[in-house]
XYZ file of C-alpha atoms in Angstrom:
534
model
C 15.734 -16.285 54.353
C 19.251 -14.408 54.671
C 20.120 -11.237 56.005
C 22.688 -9.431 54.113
C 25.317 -7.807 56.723
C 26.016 -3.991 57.005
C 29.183 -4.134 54.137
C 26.723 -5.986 51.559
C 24.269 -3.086 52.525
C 26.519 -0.505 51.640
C 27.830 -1.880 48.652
C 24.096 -1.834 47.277
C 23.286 1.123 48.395
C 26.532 3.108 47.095
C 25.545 1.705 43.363
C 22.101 2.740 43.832
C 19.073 1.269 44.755
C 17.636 -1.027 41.728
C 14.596 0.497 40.326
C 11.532 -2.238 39.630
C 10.441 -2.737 35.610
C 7.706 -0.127 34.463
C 4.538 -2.890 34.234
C 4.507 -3.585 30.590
C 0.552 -3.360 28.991
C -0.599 -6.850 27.863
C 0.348 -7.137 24.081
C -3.011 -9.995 23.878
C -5.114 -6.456 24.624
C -3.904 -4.567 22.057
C -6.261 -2.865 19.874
C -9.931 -3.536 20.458
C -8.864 -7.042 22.019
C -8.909 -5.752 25.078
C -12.583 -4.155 25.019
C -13.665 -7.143 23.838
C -12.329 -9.290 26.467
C -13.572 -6.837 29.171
C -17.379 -6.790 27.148
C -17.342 -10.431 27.874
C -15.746 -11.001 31.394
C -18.294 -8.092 32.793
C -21.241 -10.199 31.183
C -20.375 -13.272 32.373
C -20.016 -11.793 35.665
C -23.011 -9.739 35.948
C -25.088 -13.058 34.161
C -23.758 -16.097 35.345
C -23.017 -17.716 39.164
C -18.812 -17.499 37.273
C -17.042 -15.093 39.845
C -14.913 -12.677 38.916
C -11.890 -15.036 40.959
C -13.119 -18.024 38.864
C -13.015 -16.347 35.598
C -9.481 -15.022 36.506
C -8.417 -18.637 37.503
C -8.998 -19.776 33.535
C -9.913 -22.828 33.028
C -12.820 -21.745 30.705
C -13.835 -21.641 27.094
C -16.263 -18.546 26.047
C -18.064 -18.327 22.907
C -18.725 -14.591 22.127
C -21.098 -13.014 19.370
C -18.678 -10.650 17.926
C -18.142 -10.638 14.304
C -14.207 -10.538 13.379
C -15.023 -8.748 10.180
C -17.566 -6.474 11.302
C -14.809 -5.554 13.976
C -12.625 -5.227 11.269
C -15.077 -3.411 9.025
C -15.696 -0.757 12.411
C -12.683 0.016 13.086
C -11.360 0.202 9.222
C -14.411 2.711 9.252
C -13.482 4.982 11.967
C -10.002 5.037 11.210
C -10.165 6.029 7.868
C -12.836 8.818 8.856
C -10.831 9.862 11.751
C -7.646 10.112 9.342
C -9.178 11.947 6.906
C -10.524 14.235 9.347
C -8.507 14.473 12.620
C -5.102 16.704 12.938
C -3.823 17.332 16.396
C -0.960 18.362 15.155
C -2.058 20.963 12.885
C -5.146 21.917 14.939
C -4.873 21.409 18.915
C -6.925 23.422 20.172
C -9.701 21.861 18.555
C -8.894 18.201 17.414
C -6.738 16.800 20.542
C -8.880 14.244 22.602
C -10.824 13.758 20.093
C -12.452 10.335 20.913
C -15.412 7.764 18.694
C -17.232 5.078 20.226
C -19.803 2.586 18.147
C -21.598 -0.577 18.621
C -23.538 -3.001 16.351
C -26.660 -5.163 16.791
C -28.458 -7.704 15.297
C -32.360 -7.244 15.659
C -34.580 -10.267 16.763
C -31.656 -11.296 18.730
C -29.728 -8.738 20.445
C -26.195 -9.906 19.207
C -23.138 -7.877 19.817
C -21.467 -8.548 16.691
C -19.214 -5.507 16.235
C -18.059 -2.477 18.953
C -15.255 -0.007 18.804
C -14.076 1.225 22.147
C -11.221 3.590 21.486
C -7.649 3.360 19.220
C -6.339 0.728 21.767
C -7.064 -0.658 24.769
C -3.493 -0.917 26.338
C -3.836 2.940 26.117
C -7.137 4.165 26.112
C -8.665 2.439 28.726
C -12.402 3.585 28.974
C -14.663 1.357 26.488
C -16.388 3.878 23.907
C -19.031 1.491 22.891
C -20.223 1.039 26.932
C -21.457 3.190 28.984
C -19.030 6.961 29.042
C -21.953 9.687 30.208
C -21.900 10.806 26.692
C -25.641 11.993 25.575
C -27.342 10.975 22.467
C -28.807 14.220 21.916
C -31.719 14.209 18.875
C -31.261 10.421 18.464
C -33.878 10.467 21.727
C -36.601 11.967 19.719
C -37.892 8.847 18.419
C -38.621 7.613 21.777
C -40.778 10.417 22.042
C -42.694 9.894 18.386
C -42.935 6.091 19.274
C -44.731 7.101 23.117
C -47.255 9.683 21.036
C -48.387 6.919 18.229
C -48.837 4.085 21.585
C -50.256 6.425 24.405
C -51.380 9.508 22.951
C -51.264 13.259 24.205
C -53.266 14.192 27.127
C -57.208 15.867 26.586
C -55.967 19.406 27.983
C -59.323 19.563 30.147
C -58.896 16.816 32.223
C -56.514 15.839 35.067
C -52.688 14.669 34.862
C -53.444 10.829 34.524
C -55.568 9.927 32.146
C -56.391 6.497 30.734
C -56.170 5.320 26.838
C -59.824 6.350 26.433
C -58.862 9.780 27.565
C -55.954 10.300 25.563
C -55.503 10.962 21.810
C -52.829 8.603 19.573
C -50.943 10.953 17.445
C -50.288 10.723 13.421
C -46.695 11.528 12.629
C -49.154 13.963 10.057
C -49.938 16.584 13.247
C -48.871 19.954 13.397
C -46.979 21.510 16.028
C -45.722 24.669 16.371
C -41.888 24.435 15.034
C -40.737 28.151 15.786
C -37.777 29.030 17.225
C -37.163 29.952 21.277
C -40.836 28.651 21.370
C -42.621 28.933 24.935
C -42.614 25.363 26.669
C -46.285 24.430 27.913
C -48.032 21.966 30.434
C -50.027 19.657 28.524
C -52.869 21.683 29.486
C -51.754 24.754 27.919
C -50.322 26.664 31.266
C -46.767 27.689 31.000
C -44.108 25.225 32.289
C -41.532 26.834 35.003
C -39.071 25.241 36.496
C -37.895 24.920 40.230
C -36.850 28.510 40.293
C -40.072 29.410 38.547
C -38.453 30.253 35.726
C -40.004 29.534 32.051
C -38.266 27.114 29.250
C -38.151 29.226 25.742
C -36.646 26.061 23.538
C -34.411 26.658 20.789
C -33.693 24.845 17.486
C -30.682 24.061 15.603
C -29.111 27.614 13.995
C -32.076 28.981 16.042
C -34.363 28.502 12.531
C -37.912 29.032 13.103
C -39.940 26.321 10.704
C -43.704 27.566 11.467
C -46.833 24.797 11.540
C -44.349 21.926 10.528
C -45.860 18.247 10.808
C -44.033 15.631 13.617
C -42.160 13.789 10.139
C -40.558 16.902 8.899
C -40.009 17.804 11.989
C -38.050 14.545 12.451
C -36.215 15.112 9.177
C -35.021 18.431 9.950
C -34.479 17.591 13.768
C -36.727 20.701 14.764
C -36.715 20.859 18.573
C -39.749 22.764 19.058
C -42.299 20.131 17.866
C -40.554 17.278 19.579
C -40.040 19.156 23.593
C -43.679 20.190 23.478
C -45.013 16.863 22.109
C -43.718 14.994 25.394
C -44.894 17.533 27.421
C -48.367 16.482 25.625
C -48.112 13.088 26.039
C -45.921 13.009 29.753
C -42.306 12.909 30.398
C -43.102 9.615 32.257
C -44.398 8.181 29.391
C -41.438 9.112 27.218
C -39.267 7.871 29.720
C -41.272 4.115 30.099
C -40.945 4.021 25.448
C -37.258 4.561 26.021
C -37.106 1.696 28.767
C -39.300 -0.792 26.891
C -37.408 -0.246 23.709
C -34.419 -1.456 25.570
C -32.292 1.648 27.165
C -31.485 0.541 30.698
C -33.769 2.953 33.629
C -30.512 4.472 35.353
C -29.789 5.715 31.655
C -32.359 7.895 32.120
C -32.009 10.530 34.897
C -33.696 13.867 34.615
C -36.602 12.738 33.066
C -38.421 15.017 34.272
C -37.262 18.499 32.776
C -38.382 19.078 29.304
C -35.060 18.746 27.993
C -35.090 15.069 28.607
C -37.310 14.833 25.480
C -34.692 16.119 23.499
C -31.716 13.649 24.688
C -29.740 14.421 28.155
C -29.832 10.889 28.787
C -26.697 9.017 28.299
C -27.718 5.164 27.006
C -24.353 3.321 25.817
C -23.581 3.311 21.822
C -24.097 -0.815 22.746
C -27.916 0.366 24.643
C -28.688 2.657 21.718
C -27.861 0.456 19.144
C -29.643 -2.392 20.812
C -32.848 0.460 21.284
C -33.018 1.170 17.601
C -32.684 -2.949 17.467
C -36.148 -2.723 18.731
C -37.793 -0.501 15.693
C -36.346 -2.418 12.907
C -37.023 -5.927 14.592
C -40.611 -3.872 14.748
C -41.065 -4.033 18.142
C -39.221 -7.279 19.422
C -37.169 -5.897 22.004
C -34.198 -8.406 23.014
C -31.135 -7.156 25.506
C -27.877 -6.666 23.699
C -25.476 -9.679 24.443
C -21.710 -10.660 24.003
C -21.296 -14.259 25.417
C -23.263 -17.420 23.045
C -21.777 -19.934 25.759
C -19.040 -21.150 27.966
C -17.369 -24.365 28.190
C -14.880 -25.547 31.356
C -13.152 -29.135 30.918
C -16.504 -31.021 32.823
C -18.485 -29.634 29.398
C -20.692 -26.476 28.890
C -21.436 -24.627 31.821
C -23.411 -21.762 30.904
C -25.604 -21.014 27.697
C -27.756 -17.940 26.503
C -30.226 -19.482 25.513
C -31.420 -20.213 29.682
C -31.783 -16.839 29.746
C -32.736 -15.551 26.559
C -35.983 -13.230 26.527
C -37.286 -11.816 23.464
C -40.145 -9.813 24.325
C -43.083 -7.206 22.317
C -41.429 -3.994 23.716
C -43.018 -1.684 21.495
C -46.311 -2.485 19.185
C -45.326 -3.322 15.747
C -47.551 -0.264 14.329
C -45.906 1.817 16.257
C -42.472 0.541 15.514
C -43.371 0.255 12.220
C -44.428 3.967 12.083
C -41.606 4.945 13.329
C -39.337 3.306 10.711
C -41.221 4.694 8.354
C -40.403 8.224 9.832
C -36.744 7.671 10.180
C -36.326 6.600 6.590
C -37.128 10.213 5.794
C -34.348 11.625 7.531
C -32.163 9.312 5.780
C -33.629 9.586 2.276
C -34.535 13.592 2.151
C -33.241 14.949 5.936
C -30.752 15.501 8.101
C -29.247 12.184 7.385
C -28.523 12.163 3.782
C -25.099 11.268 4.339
C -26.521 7.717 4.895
C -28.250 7.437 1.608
C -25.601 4.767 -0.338
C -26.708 2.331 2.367
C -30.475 2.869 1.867
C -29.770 2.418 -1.502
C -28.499 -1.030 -1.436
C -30.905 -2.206 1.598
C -33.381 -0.405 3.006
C -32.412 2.043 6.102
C -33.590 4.392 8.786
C -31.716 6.697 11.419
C -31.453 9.650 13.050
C -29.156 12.244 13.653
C -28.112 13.880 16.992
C -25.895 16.540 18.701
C -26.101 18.184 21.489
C -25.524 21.420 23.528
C -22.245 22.817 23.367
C -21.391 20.921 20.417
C -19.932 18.539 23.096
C -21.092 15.380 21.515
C -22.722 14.094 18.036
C -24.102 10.723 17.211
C -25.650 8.621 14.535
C -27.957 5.687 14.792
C -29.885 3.971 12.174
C -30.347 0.412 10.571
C -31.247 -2.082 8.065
C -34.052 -4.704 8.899
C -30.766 -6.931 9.746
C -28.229 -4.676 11.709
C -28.243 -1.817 13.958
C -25.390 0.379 14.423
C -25.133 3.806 16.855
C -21.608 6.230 16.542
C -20.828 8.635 18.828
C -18.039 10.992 18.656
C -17.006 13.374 21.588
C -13.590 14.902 23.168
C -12.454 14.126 26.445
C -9.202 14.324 27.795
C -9.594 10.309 29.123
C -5.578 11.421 31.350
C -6.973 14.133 32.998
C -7.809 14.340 36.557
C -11.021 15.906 36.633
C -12.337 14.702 32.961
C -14.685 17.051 31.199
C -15.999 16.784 27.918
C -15.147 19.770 25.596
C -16.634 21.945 22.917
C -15.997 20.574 19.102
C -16.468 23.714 17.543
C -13.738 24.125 14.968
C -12.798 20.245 15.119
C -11.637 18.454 12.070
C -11.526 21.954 10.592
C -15.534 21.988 10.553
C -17.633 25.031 12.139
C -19.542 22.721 14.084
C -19.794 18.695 14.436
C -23.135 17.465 13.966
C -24.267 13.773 13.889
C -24.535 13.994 9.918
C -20.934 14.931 9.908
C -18.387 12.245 11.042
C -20.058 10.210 12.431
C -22.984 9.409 9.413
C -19.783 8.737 7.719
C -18.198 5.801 9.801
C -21.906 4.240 10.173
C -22.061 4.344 6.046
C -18.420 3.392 5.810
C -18.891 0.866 8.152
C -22.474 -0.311 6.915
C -21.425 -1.086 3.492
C -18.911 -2.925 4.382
C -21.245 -5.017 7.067
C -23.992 -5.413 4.722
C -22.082 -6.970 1.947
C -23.471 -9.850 0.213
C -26.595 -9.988 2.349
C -30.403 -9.327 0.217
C -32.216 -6.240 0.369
C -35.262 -6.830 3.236
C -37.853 -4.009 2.869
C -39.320 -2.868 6.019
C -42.933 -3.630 6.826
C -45.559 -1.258 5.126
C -46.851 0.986 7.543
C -50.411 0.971 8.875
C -52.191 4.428 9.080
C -52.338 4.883 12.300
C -53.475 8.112 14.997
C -55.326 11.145 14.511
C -54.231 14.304 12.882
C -54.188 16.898 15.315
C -53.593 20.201 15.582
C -54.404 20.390 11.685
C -54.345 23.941 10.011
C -58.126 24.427 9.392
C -58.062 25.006 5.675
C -59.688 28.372 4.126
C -63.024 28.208 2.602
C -62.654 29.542 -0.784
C -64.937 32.490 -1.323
C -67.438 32.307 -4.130
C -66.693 34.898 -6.467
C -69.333 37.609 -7.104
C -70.722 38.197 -10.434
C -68.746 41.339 -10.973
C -65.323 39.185 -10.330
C -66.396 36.731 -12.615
C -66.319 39.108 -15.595
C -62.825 39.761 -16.246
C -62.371 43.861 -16.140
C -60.796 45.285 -19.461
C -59.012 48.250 -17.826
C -58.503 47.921 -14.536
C -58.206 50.454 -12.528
C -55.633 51.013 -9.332
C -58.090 52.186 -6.393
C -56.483 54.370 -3.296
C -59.277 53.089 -1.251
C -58.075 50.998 1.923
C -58.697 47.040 2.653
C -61.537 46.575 4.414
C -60.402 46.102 8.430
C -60.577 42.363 8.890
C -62.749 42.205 11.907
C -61.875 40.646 15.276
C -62.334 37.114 15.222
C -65.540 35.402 16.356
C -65.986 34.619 19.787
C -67.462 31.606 19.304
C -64.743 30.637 16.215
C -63.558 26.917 17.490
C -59.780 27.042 18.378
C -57.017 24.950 16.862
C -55.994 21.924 19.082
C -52.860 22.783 19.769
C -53.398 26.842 19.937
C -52.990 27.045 23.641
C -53.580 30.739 23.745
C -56.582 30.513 21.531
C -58.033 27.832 23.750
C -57.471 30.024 27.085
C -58.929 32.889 25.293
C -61.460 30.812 24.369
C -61.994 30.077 28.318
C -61.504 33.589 29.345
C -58.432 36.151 30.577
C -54.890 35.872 28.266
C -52.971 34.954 31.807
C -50.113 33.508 29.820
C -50.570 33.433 26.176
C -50.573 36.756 23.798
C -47.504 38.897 23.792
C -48.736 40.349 26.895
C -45.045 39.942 28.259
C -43.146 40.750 24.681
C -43.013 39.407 21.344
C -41.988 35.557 20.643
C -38.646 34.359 22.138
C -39.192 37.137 24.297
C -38.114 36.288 28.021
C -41.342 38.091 28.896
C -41.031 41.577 30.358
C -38.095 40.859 32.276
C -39.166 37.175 33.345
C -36.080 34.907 33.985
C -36.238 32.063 31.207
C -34.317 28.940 30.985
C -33.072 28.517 26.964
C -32.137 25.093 25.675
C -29.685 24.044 23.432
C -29.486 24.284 20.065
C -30.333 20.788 19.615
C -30.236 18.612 22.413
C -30.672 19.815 26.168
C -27.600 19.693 28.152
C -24.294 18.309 27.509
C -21.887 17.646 30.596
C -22.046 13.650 31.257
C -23.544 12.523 34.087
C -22.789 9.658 36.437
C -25.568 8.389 37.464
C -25.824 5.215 34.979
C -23.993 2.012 35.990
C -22.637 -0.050 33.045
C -24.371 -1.764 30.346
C -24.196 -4.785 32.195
C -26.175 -3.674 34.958
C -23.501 -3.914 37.476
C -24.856 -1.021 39.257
């Protein structure tokens, strides 16, 4: 190679030094391409002996399971949603960095056949539909239902671990306790504190107290109460293993063990969730979400699915059955409504979820045949220390909630997905559980003779009520009236309004307060990919 002399130099240098090309983005990612193509390289990575250096040599032939008019249909969905909705022009503050993310799954198989990552790849680089830290929020409570109906709560007398004789499988009839800033408690009825022995008053949504409320209206109305104190009943642990069998990967599921975790801090992918809910309406065949059928090189196929396909009974088919059941009510009559023109056309259960802060809101739900989960969430994806932010105000809305925006792009979208395919009706559930914590019903008093004969002229009498007396000592407790049960067993050490009234921190007690809906918001980082990578 040649040296230029010193005169050459100059002459170079006096013109200025020739700046190299900006890189150009890959047109062939453009769009959703680009998520796509990165979906399927990670899988084949993380699945097959194909290194990352092979793949990048070429060479290969992959057959994916995406659908091109379900990713058509997805994006078409979001688009026209986030158009209709989304101005960060006219609102700033409150609409910039707005961001969706969605996946779709076929039960039975775990097919990837549609995802949207983001409005284009060669920009937005982060894929939406994998793994972002974003939490599902309320769409976690069904995890909690389905580990009630297959373990049971805990007998309140008896140690921690306790075997399926011990325990008591729970009717999505029961009665909990749905008021508002409502006392968190041990399964056995002593008052959970956390490491700074402080106490957990949980909130609901517009902090709405809904009384005795049974576990399905309490999934209809996403009422918090019912739902935290339920998987304190049953065991965080066992929460935590329903979520894992039903398909969401274990490092999607840190803080397990703080009562919020009942209520969704986790942060499964839209593809895990999707594939999760998968699980219900397959009733109870759990199969991993997949993007890659096969892959060919010019010596013939090299690689195929099905020699490591594994379709497994993740969650008993009453159960997941049950739990159908239940989410259909949140779709037909709850917090889901927005859903309804799908359900009407094939039959369809979801769930609605947001979380604290308003930082996040999702919908998942499905048809016996697909499963879909959208998530919606702002991040500024160019900044250097990413955060996600509040949506209050966003799309000109007060708050965004799960039935909002995004129940709209999973209807838009299902519609169009579900076109031309028959109506399957879920399985009829069994009856399954036992009813507890049932209000015991009032004995109707047999009227006297006197109140039998209708009085002609009655009188108004200044006399006062009777006093209703104190109750009877040996009157048998409700089973889920904590305080009646340690009253029952002597001293009021936590129960009664010894400390204050209800939602009362408790005469001066520090107490934790959970969100609105969901628990926490910030994203964590402690899941790998939904490939497993990590």
């Amino acid at each position: 190679i040649g040296k230029l002399d010193q005169s050459e130099r100059q002459e170079i240098l006096a013109k200025g030094f020739p700046e190299p090309d900006k890189p150009k983005p890959a047109t062939n990612k453009a769009g959703q391409i680009g998520y796509l193509t990165d979906l399927a390289d990670n899988y084949i990575i993380a699945n097959t002996t194909i290194s990352r250096t092979k793949l990048d040599q070429g060479g290969y032939k992959i057959h994916t399971t995406f659908d091109k008019k379900k990713m058509a249909a997805l994006t078409k969905a979001v688009e026209k949603v986030e158009d209709a909705n989304i101005d960060p022009k006219k609102r700033p503050e409150t609409d910039k960095y707005v961001q969706f993310g969605g996946a779709s799954v076929e039960p039975k198989t775990g097919k990837i056949k549609a995802i949207y990552g983001g409005s284009d790849a060669t920009v937005h680089f982060t894929n939406n539909a994998d793994y972002t830290g974003v939490q599902v929020g309320s769409t976690f409570k069904p995890f909690v239902l389905s580990a009630a109906m297959e373990y049971g709560i805990r007998d309140p007398d008896l140690p921690p671990e306790q075997n399926e004789q011990q325990r008591t499988i729970v009717s999505p009839k029961s009665i909990y306790d749905g008021d508002n800033k409502l006392k968190v408690k041990n399964y056995d009825g002593s008052i959970w504190r956390n490491e700074k022995d402080e106490e957990w008053h949980q909130r609901n949504d517009g902090d709405e107290s809904k009384g005795d409320i049974d576990l399905r209206t309490a999934m209809q109305f996403s009422t918090n109460t019912p739902y935290i104190q339920l998987a304190m009943d049953v065991g965080l642990d066992k929460v935590r293993q329903t979520a894992e069998a039903a398909g969401i990967k274990k490092d999607n599921l840190p803080g397990w063990r703080s009562p919020s975790f009942a209520l969704g801090t986790s942060a499964p992918s839209a593809i895990r969730l999707a594939g999760a809910y998968a699980t219900y309406a397959a009733s109870g065949k759990q199969a991993d979400p997949y993007s890659v059928e096969s892959i060919e090189s010019r010596d013939g196929e090299v690689w195929n699915h099905d020699s490591v396909a594994k379709v497994k009974q993740g969650i008993p088919a009453d159960v997941a059955d049950n739990v159908t059941d239940v989410l259909r009510t949140v779709i037909q009559e709850g917090t889901g409504t927005t859903a309804k023109p799908v359900d009407a056309q094939w039959p369809a259960a979801g769930k609605t979820g947001t979380t604290d802060g308003n930082k996040s809101a999702w919908f998942a739900g499905y048809t016996r045949q697909l499963s879909t989960a959208i998530g919606m969430f702002r991040v500024d994806d160019q900044a250097k220390n990413q955060k996600f932010l509040e949506m209050y105000g966003t799309g000109d809305q007060e708050s965004i909630h799960g039935a909002s925006f995004p129940a709209e792009i999973w209807t838009e979208y299902m519609l169009s997905a579900m076109k031309g395919k028959s109506p399957q009706q879920f399985p009829e559930p069994s009856e399954l559980g036992t009813i507890v914590g049932e209000p015991t019903p009032t004995p109707t008093p047999t009227p006297t003779e006197t109140e039998q004969e209708e009085s002609p002229d009655p009188t108004p009498t200044t006399e006062a009520p009777p006093e209703t007396p104190d109750p009877d000592p040996t009157t048998t407790c409700r089973p889920l009236d904590w305080e009646c049960r340690q009253n029952e067993n002597g001293g009021n050490e936590n129960g009664g309004n010894e400390n204050g009234g209800p939602g009362d921190p408790g005469g001066g007690q520090p107490t934790t307060e959970s969100p609105p809906e969901e628990g926490e918001t910030e994203g964590n980082d402690n899941g790998g990919s939904w490939f497993g990578n990590n």
